Short mmCIF file of N, CA and C in Angstrom, two decimals:
data_model
loop_
_atom_site.label_atom_id
_atom_site.label_comp_id
_atom_site.label_asym_id
_atom_site.label_seq_id
_atom_site.Cartn_x
_atom_site.Cartn_y
_atom_site.Cartn_z
N MET R 1 1.57 8.94 -6.20
CA MET R 1 1.47 7.51 -6.06
C MET R 1 2.09 6.81 -7.26
N LYS R 2 1.78 7.31 -8.42
CA LYS R 2 2.31 6.69 -9.63
C LYS R 2 3.82 6.90 -9.75
N VAL R 3 4.30 8.02 -9.28
CA VAL R 3 5.72 8.35 -9.41
C VAL R 3 6.56 7.74 -8.30
N ARG R 4 6.03 7.67 -7.09
CA ARG R 4 6.82 7.24 -5.93
C ARG R 4 6.48 5.83 -5.47
N ALA R 5 5.22 5.58 -5.16
CA ALA R 5 4.84 4.31 -4.53
C ALA R 5 4.94 3.13 -5.50
N ILE R 6 4.36 3.26 -6.67
CA ILE R 6 4.34 2.12 -7.59
C ILE R 6 5.74 1.65 -7.95
N PRO R 7 6.67 2.55 -8.33
CA PRO R 7 8.03 2.07 -8.60
C PRO R 7 8.70 1.42 -7.39
N ASP R 8 8.40 1.91 -6.19
CA ASP R 8 8.98 1.33 -4.99
C ASP R 8 8.49 -0.10 -4.80
N TYR R 9 7.21 -0.33 -4.97
CA TYR R 9 6.67 -1.68 -4.88
C TYR R 9 7.26 -2.57 -5.97
N GLU R 10 7.29 -2.08 -7.19
CA GLU R 10 7.72 -2.88 -8.33
C GLU R 10 9.16 -3.34 -8.24
N LYS R 11 10.01 -2.61 -7.54
CA LYS R 11 11.42 -3.00 -7.46
C LYS R 11 11.66 -4.11 -6.44
N THR R 12 10.63 -4.50 -5.70
CA THR R 12 10.77 -5.55 -4.70
C THR R 12 10.57 -6.91 -5.35
N GLU R 13 11.59 -7.75 -5.29
CA GLU R 13 11.47 -9.09 -5.84
C GLU R 13 10.39 -9.86 -5.08
N GLY R 14 9.50 -10.49 -5.83
CA GLY R 14 8.39 -11.21 -5.23
C GLY R 14 7.09 -10.43 -5.22
N PHE R 15 7.18 -9.15 -5.58
CA PHE R 15 5.97 -8.34 -5.75
C PHE R 15 5.28 -8.81 -7.02
N LEU R 16 3.97 -9.00 -6.97
CA LEU R 16 3.25 -9.49 -8.14
C LEU R 16 2.50 -8.39 -8.88
N LYS R 17 1.66 -7.65 -8.17
CA LYS R 17 0.90 -6.58 -8.81
C LYS R 17 0.23 -5.74 -7.73
N LEU R 18 -0.34 -4.61 -8.16
CA LEU R 18 -1.11 -3.78 -7.25
C LEU R 18 -2.30 -3.19 -7.96
N THR R 19 -3.26 -2.79 -7.16
CA THR R 19 -4.42 -2.07 -7.66
C THR R 19 -4.67 -0.91 -6.71
N PHE R 20 -4.68 0.31 -7.27
CA PHE R 20 -5.04 1.49 -6.50
C PHE R 20 -6.51 1.80 -6.79
N LEU R 21 -7.29 1.96 -5.75
CA LEU R 21 -8.69 2.34 -5.90
C LEU R 21 -8.86 3.77 -5.41
N ARG R 22 -9.69 4.54 -6.12
CA ARG R 22 -9.94 5.93 -5.74
C ARG R 22 -11.42 6.23 -5.81
N ARG R 23 -11.89 6.95 -4.80
CA ARG R 23 -13.27 7.44 -4.75
C ARG R 23 -13.19 8.90 -4.33
N THR R 24 -13.94 9.76 -4.98
CA THR R 24 -13.91 11.18 -4.63
C THR R 24 -15.32 11.65 -4.27
N ASP R 25 -15.35 12.66 -3.42
CA ASP R 25 -16.59 13.36 -3.16
C ASP R 25 -16.30 14.85 -3.35
N HIS R 26 -17.17 15.71 -2.88
CA HIS R 26 -16.99 17.14 -3.11
C HIS R 26 -15.84 17.74 -2.30
N LYS R 27 -15.30 16.98 -1.34
CA LYS R 27 -14.27 17.52 -0.48
C LYS R 27 -12.94 16.75 -0.50
N PHE R 28 -13.00 15.44 -0.62
CA PHE R 28 -11.80 14.62 -0.49
C PHE R 28 -11.73 13.55 -1.57
N ALA R 29 -10.55 12.98 -1.71
CA ALA R 29 -10.34 11.77 -2.48
C ALA R 29 -9.93 10.69 -1.48
N TYR R 30 -10.46 9.50 -1.66
CA TYR R 30 -10.19 8.37 -0.77
C TYR R 30 -9.50 7.28 -1.58
N PHE R 31 -8.46 6.70 -1.02
CA PHE R 31 -7.69 5.71 -1.74
C PHE R 31 -7.59 4.42 -0.95
N ASN R 32 -7.64 3.33 -1.66
CA ASN R 32 -7.32 2.01 -1.11
C ASN R 32 -6.27 1.39 -2.02
N LEU R 33 -5.30 0.78 -1.42
CA LEU R 33 -4.23 0.11 -2.16
C LEU R 33 -4.31 -1.37 -1.86
N ILE R 34 -4.39 -2.17 -2.90
CA ILE R 34 -4.37 -3.62 -2.77
C ILE R 34 -3.12 -4.11 -3.48
N THR R 35 -2.28 -4.82 -2.73
CA THR R 35 -1.05 -5.35 -3.32
C THR R 35 -1.07 -6.87 -3.26
N PHE R 36 -0.36 -7.48 -4.20
CA PHE R 36 -0.26 -8.93 -4.27
C PHE R 36 1.22 -9.30 -4.28
N TRP R 37 1.56 -10.27 -3.42
CA TRP R 37 2.95 -10.68 -3.21
C TRP R 37 3.03 -12.20 -3.28
N GLU R 38 4.24 -12.71 -3.53
CA GLU R 38 4.42 -14.16 -3.58
C GLU R 38 4.14 -14.82 -2.24
N ASP R 39 4.61 -14.21 -1.15
CA ASP R 39 4.39 -14.78 0.18
C ASP R 39 4.70 -13.73 1.25
N LEU R 40 4.49 -14.12 2.49
CA LEU R 40 4.68 -13.21 3.61
C LEU R 40 6.13 -12.74 3.73
N GLU R 41 7.08 -13.59 3.42
CA GLU R 41 8.50 -13.20 3.51
C GLU R 41 8.81 -12.05 2.56
N VAL R 42 8.19 -12.04 1.41
CA VAL R 42 8.39 -10.95 0.45
C VAL R 42 7.84 -9.64 1.03
N ILE R 43 6.69 -9.72 1.67
CA ILE R 43 6.12 -8.53 2.30
C ILE R 43 7.07 -8.01 3.37
N LYS R 44 7.64 -8.90 4.15
CA LYS R 44 8.60 -8.49 5.18
C LYS R 44 9.84 -7.85 4.56
N ASN R 45 10.27 -8.35 3.41
CA ASN R 45 11.41 -7.73 2.71
C ASN R 45 11.10 -6.30 2.31
N PHE R 46 9.86 -6.05 1.96
CA PHE R 46 9.44 -4.70 1.56
C PHE R 46 9.19 -3.81 2.78
N ALA R 47 8.42 -4.33 3.74
CA ALA R 47 7.92 -3.50 4.83
C ALA R 47 8.74 -3.59 6.11
N GLY R 48 9.55 -4.63 6.24
CA GLY R 48 10.29 -4.85 7.47
C GLY R 48 9.59 -5.89 8.33
N GLU R 49 10.24 -6.26 9.43
CA GLU R 49 9.70 -7.29 10.31
C GLU R 49 8.32 -6.93 10.86
N ASP R 50 8.10 -5.65 11.14
CA ASP R 50 6.78 -5.20 11.58
C ASP R 50 5.94 -4.92 10.34
N TYR R 51 5.63 -5.98 9.62
CA TYR R 51 4.99 -5.87 8.30
C TYR R 51 3.54 -5.37 8.36
N GLU R 52 2.98 -5.26 9.54
CA GLU R 52 1.63 -4.70 9.67
C GLU R 52 1.66 -3.19 9.86
N LYS R 53 2.84 -2.62 10.04
CA LYS R 53 2.97 -1.18 10.18
C LYS R 53 2.90 -0.54 8.78
N ALA R 54 2.05 0.46 8.64
CA ALA R 54 1.90 1.13 7.35
C ALA R 54 3.18 1.86 6.96
N LYS R 55 3.48 1.83 5.68
CA LYS R 55 4.66 2.51 5.15
C LYS R 55 4.22 3.80 4.47
N TYR R 56 4.85 4.89 4.84
CA TYR R 56 4.55 6.19 4.24
C TYR R 56 5.83 6.80 3.69
N TYR R 57 5.65 7.73 2.77
CA TYR R 57 6.76 8.45 2.16
C TYR R 57 6.74 9.89 2.66
N PRO R 58 7.89 10.56 2.71
CA PRO R 58 7.92 11.93 3.24
C PRO R 58 6.92 12.88 2.56
N GLU R 59 6.75 12.74 1.28
CA GLU R 59 5.83 13.64 0.56
C GLU R 59 4.36 13.36 0.85
N ASP R 60 4.05 12.26 1.50
CA ASP R 60 2.66 11.97 1.85
C ASP R 60 2.06 13.04 2.75
N ASP R 61 2.90 13.73 3.51
CA ASP R 61 2.41 14.83 4.36
C ASP R 61 1.70 15.90 3.55
N ASN R 62 2.05 16.03 2.27
CA ASN R 62 1.45 17.05 1.40
C ASN R 62 0.06 16.67 0.90
N TYR R 63 -0.29 15.37 1.02
CA TYR R 63 -1.51 14.90 0.38
C TYR R 63 -2.50 14.21 1.31
N LEU R 64 -2.00 13.56 2.33
CA LEU R 64 -2.87 12.75 3.17
C LEU R 64 -3.32 13.51 4.41
N VAL R 65 -4.56 13.28 4.82
CA VAL R 65 -5.07 13.88 6.06
C VAL R 65 -5.18 12.83 7.16
N ASP R 66 -5.05 11.57 6.79
CA ASP R 66 -5.18 10.47 7.74
C ASP R 66 -4.03 9.50 7.51
N PHE R 67 -3.41 9.04 8.58
CA PHE R 67 -2.26 8.13 8.49
C PHE R 67 -2.51 6.91 9.38
N PRO R 68 -3.31 5.95 8.90
CA PRO R 68 -3.53 4.75 9.71
C PRO R 68 -2.19 4.08 10.04
N GLU R 69 -2.09 3.57 11.25
CA GLU R 69 -0.83 2.95 11.69
C GLU R 69 -0.62 1.57 11.11
N LYS R 70 -1.68 0.84 10.90
CA LYS R 70 -1.57 -0.56 10.51
C LYS R 70 -2.22 -0.83 9.16
N VAL R 71 -1.71 -1.86 8.51
CA VAL R 71 -2.33 -2.38 7.29
C VAL R 71 -2.94 -3.73 7.63
N ILE R 72 -3.83 -4.19 6.80
CA ILE R 72 -4.48 -5.48 7.00
C ILE R 72 -4.06 -6.40 5.86
N HIS R 73 -3.64 -7.60 6.21
CA HIS R 73 -3.22 -8.58 5.22
C HIS R 73 -4.29 -9.66 5.07
N TYR R 74 -4.51 -10.04 3.82
CA TYR R 74 -5.43 -11.12 3.51
C TYR R 74 -4.70 -12.13 2.65
N GLU R 75 -5.16 -13.35 2.68
CA GLU R 75 -4.63 -14.39 1.84
C GLU R 75 -5.63 -14.64 0.71
N VAL R 76 -5.16 -14.66 -0.53
CA VAL R 76 -6.03 -14.96 -1.67
C VAL R 76 -6.26 -16.47 -1.64
N PHE R 77 -7.52 -16.88 -1.57
CA PHE R 77 -7.80 -18.30 -1.54
C PHE R 77 -8.61 -18.76 -2.76
N ALA R 78 -9.06 -17.81 -3.60
CA ALA R 78 -9.76 -18.15 -4.83
C ALA R 78 -9.71 -16.95 -5.77
N GLU R 79 -9.63 -17.25 -7.06
CA GLU R 79 -9.67 -16.19 -8.08
C GLU R 79 -10.58 -16.63 -9.21
#
């Protein structure tokens, strides 16, 4: 994630920041990725017109056991 995903996000103009969350148990590690972008058009520039479709990398097959098809977008309305 640090070698592949983060640099990929960072090279997208309009990308603001990300937070990777990790939780582990005795069998698995669980990850959540929260990204922040200037606007929806920037997300489309990164993800494509079907911006709700999850983006995966070829090497993810080596690490992930679950591949959700969709991502969920939220709008930050207070900080």
